[in-house]
PDB file of C-alpha atoms and ligand atoms in Angstrom:
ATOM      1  CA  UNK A   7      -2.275 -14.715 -19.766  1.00 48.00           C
ATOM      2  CA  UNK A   8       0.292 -12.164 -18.271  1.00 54.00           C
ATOM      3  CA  UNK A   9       2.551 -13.351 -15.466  1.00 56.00           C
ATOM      4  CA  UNK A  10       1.699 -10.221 -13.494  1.00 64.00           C
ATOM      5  CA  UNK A  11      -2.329 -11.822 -13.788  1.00 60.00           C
ATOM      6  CA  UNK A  12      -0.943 -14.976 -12.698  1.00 62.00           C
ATOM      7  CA  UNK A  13       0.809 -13.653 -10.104  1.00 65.00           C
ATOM      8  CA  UNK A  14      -2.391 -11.669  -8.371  1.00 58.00           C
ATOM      9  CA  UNK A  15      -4.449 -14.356  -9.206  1.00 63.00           C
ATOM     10  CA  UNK A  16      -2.288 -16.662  -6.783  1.00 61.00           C
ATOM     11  CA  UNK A  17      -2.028 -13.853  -3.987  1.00 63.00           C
ATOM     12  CA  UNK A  18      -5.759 -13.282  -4.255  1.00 56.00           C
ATOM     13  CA  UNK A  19      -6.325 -17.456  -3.565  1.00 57.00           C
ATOM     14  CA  UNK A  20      -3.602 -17.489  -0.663  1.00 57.00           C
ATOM     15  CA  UNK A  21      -5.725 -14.163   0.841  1.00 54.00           C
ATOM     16  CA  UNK A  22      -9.179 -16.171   0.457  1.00 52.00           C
ATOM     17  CA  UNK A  23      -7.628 -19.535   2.048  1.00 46.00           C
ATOM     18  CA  UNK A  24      -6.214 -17.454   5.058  1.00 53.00           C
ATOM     19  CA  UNK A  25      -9.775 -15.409   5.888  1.00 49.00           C
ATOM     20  CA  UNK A  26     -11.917 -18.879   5.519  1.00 50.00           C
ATOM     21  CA  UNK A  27      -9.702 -20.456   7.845  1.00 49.00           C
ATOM     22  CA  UNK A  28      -9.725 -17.495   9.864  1.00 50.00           C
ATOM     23  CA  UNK A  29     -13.241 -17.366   9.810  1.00 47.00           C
ATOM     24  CA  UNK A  30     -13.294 -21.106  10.862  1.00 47.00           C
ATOM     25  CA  UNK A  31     -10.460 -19.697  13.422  1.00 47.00           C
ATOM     26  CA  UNK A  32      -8.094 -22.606  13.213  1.00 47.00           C
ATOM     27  CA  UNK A  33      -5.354 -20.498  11.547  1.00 50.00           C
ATOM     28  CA  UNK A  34      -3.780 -24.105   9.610  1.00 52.00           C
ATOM     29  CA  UNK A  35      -2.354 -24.669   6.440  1.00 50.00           C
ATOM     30  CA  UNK A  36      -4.638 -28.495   6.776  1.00 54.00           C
ATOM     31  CA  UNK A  37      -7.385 -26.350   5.304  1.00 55.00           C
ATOM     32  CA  UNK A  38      -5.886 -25.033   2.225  1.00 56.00           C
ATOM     33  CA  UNK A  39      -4.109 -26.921  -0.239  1.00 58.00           C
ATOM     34  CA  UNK A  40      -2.023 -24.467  -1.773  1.00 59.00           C
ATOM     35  CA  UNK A  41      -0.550 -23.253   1.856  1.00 56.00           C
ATOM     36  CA  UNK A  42       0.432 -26.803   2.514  1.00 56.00           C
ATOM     37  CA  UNK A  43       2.049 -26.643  -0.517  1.00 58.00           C
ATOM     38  CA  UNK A  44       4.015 -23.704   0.192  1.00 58.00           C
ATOM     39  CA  UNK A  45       4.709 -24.776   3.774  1.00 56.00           C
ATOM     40  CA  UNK A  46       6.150 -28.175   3.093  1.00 55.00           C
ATOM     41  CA  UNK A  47       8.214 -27.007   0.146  1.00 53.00           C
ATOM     42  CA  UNK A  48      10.173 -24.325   2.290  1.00 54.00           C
ATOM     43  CA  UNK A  49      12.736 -25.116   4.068  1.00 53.00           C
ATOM     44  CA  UNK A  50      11.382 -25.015   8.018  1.00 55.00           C
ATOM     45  CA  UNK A  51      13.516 -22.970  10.665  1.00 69.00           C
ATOM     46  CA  UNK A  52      11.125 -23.195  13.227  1.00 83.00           C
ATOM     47  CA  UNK A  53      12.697 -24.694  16.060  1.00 94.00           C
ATOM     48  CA  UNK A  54      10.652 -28.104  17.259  1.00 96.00           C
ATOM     49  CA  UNK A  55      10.144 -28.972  21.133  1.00 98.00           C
ATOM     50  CA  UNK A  56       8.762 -32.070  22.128  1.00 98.00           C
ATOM     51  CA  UNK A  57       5.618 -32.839  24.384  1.00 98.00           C
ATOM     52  CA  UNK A  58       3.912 -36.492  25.028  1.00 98.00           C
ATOM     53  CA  UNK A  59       0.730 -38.111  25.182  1.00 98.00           C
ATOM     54  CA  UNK A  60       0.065 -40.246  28.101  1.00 97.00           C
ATOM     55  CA  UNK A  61      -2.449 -42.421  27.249  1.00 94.00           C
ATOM     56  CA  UNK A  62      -3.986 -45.461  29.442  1.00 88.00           C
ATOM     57  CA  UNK A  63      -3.372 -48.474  27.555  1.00 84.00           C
ATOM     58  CA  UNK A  64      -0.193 -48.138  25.805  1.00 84.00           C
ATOM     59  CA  UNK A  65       2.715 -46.545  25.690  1.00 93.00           C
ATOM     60  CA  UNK A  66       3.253 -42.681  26.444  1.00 96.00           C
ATOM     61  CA  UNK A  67       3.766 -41.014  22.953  1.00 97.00           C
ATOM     62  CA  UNK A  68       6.031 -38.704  22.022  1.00 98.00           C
ATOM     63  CA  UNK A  69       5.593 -35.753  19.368  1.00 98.00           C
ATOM     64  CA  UNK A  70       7.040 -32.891  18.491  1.00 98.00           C
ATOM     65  CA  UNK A  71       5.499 -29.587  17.622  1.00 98.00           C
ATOM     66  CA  UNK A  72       6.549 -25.636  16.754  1.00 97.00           C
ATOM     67  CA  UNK A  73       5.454 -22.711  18.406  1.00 96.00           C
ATOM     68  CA  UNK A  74       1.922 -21.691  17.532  1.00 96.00           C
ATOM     69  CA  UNK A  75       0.581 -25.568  16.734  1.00 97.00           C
ATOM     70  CA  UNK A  76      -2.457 -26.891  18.547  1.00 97.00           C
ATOM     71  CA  UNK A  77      -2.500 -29.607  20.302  1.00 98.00           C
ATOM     72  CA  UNK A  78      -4.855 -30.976  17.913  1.00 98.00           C
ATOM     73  CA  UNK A  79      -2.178 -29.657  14.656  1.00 98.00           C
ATOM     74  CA  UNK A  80       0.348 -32.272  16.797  1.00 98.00           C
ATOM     75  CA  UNK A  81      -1.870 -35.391  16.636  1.00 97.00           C
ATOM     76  CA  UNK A  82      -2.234 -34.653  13.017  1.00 97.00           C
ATOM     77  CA  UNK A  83       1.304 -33.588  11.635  1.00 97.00           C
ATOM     78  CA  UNK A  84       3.037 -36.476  13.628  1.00 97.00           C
ATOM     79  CA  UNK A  85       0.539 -39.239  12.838  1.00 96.00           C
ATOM     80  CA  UNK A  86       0.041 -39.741  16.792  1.00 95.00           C
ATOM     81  CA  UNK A  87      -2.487 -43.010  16.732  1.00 92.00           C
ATOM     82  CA  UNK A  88      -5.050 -41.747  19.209  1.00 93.00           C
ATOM     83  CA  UNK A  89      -8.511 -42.961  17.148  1.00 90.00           C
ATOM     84  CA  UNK A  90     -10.596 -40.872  16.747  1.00 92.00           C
ATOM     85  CA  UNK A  91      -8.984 -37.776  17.782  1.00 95.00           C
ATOM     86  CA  UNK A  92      -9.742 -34.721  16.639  1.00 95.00           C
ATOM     87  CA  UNK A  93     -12.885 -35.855  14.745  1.00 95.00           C
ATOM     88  CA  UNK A  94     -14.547 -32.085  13.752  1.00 95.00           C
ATOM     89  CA  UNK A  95     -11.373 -30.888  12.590  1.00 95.00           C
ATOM     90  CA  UNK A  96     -11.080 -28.055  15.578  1.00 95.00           C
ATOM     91  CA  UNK A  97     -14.366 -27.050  14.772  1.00 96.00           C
ATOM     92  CA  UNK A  98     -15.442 -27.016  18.988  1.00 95.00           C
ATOM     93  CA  UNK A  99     -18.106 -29.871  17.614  1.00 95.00           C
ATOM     94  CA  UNK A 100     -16.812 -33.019  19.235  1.00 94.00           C
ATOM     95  CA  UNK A 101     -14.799 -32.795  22.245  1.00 94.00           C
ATOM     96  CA  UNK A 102     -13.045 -36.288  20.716  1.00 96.00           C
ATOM     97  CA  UNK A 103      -9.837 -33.821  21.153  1.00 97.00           C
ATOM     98  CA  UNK A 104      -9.924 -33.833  25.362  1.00 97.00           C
ATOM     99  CA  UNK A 105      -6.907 -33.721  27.234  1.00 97.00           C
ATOM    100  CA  UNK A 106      -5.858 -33.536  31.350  1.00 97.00           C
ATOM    101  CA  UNK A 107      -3.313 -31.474  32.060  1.00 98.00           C
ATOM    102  CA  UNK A 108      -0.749 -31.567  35.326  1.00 97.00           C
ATOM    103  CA  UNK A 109      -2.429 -29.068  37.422  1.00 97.00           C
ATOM    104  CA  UNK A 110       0.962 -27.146  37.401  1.00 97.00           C
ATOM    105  CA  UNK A 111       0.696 -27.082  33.478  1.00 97.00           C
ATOM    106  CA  UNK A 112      -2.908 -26.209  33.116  1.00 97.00           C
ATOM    107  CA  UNK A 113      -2.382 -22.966  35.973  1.00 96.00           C
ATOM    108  CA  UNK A 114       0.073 -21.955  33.103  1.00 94.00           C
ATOM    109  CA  UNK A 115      -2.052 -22.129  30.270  1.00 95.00           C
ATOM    110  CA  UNK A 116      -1.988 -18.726  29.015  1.00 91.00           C
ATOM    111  CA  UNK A 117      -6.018 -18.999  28.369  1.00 92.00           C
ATOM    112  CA  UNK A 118      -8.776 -19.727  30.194  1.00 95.00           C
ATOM    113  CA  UNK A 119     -11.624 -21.660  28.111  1.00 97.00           C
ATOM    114  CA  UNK A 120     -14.300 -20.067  26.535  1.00 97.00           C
ATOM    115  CA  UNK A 121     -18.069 -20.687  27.305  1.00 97.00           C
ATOM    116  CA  UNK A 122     -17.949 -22.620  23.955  1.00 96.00           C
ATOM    117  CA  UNK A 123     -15.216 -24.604  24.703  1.00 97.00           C
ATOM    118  CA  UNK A 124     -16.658 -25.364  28.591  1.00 97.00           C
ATOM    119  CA  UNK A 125     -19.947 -27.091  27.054  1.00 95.00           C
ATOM    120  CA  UNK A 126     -18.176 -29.117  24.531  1.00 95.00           C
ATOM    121  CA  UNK A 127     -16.248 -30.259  27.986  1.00 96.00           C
ATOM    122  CA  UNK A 128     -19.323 -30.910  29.692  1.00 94.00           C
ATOM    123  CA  UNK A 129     -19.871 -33.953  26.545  1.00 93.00           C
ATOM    124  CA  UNK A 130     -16.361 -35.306  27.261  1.00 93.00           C
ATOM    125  CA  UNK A 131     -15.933 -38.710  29.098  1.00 92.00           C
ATOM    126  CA  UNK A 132     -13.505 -38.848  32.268  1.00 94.00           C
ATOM    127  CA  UNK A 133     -13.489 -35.427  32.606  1.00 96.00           C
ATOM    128  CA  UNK A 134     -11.187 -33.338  35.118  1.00 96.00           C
ATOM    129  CA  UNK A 135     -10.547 -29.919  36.896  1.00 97.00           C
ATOM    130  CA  UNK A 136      -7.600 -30.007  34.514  1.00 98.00           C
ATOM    131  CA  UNK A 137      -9.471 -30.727  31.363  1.00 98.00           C
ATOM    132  CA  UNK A 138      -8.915 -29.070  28.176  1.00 98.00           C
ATOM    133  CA  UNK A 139     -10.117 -29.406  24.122  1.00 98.00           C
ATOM    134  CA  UNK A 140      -6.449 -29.934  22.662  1.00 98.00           C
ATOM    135  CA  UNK A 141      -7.722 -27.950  19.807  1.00 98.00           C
ATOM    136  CA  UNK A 142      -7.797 -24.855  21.627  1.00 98.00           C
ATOM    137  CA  UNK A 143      -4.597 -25.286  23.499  1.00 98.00           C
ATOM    138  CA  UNK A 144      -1.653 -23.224  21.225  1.00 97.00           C
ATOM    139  CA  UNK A 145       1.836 -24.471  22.715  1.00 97.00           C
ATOM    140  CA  UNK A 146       5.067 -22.403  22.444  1.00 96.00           C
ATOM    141  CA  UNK A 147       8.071 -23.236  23.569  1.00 95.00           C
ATOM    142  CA  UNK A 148       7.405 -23.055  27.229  1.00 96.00           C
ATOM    143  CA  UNK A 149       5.713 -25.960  26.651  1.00 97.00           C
ATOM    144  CA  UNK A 150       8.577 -28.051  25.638  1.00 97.00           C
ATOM    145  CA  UNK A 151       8.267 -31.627  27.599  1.00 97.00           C
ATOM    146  CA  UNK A 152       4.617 -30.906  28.173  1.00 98.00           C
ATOM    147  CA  UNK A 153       2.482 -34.397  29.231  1.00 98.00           C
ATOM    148  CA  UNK A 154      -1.339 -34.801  28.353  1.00 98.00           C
ATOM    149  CA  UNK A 155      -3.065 -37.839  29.686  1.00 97.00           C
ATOM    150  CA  UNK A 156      -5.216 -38.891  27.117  1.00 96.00           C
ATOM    151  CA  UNK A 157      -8.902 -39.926  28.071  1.00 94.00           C
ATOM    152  CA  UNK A 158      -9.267 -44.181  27.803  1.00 90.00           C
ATOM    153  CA  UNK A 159     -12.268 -42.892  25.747  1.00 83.00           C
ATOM    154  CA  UNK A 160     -13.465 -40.906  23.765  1.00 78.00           C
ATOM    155  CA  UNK A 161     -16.963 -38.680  23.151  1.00 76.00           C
ATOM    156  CA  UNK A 162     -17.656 -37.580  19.665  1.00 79.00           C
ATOM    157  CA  UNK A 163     -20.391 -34.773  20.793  1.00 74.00           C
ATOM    158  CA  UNK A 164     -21.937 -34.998  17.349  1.00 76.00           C
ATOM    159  CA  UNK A 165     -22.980 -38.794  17.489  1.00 77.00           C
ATOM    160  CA  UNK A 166     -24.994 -38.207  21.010  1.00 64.00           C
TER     161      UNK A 166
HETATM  162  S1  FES B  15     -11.391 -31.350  17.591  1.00 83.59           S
HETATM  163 FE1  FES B  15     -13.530 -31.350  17.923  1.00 83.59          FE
HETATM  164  S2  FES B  15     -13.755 -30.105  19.681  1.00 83.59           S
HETATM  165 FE2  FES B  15     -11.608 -30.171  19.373  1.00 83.59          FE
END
């Protein structure tokens, strides 16, 4: 087999990773074993910021994240131990992924939430005026030294 073949062969498999997880729109290397691959073997120049999770037993935790992660891509790539967080994988199935912002912070989200994302909301306990699914929140810098108050518990939409 020709280089050249093995070459188009890996572009085409990189193309079909990106439009399923397009499709599933979480645009995340998770989904696709060879982009992880990639990812983690370059060196990263992204520049990391820092937000925290405020949760109501225990002690705030901290995590960092780079422009363009969810909120839900922070729990994941910094281990954050919030059980059962994130349980549908961003998939707007389980609203496990709820957050409360500061009322300054969530004024400054840049987007308001869908209809999709409202009635997944509707399923979460303790929720707020300043509620959001952290898997539709995309930070960027300006949300360096962001705090989320994490819910006491937790609804997993798919088990009701
Ligand atoms: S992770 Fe399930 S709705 Fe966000």
């Amino acid at each position: 087999m020709s280089i050249s073949w093995n070459v188009f062969r890996s572009v085409n498999y990189i193309t079909m990773c990106l439009v399923r997880t397009s499709n599933r729109n979480i645009l995340n290397v998770r989904f696709c074993p060879i982009l992880r691959l990639i990812s983690y073997s370059q060196p990263h120049f992204k520049e990391q910021y820092e937000m925290t999770f405020l949760r109501t037993h225990g002690e705030p935790i901290k995590a960092k994240f780079k422009e363009g992660d969810t909120i839900l891509d922070v729990v994941v790539n910094n281990s954050v131990d919030l059980d059962g967080y994130g349980a549908c994988e961003g998939t707007l199935t389980c609203s496990t992924c709820h957050v409360i912002f500061k009322k300054e912070d969530y004024d400054r989200l840049p987007e308001k939430p869908s209809d999709e994302e409202l009635d997944m909301l509707d399923l979460a306990y303790e929720l707020s005026d300043t509620s959001r699914l952290g898997c539709q929140i995309t930070l960027s810098k300006d949300h360096d030294g962001l705090e989320v108050r994490v819910p006491s518990t937790i609804n997993d939409a798919r088990e009701s």
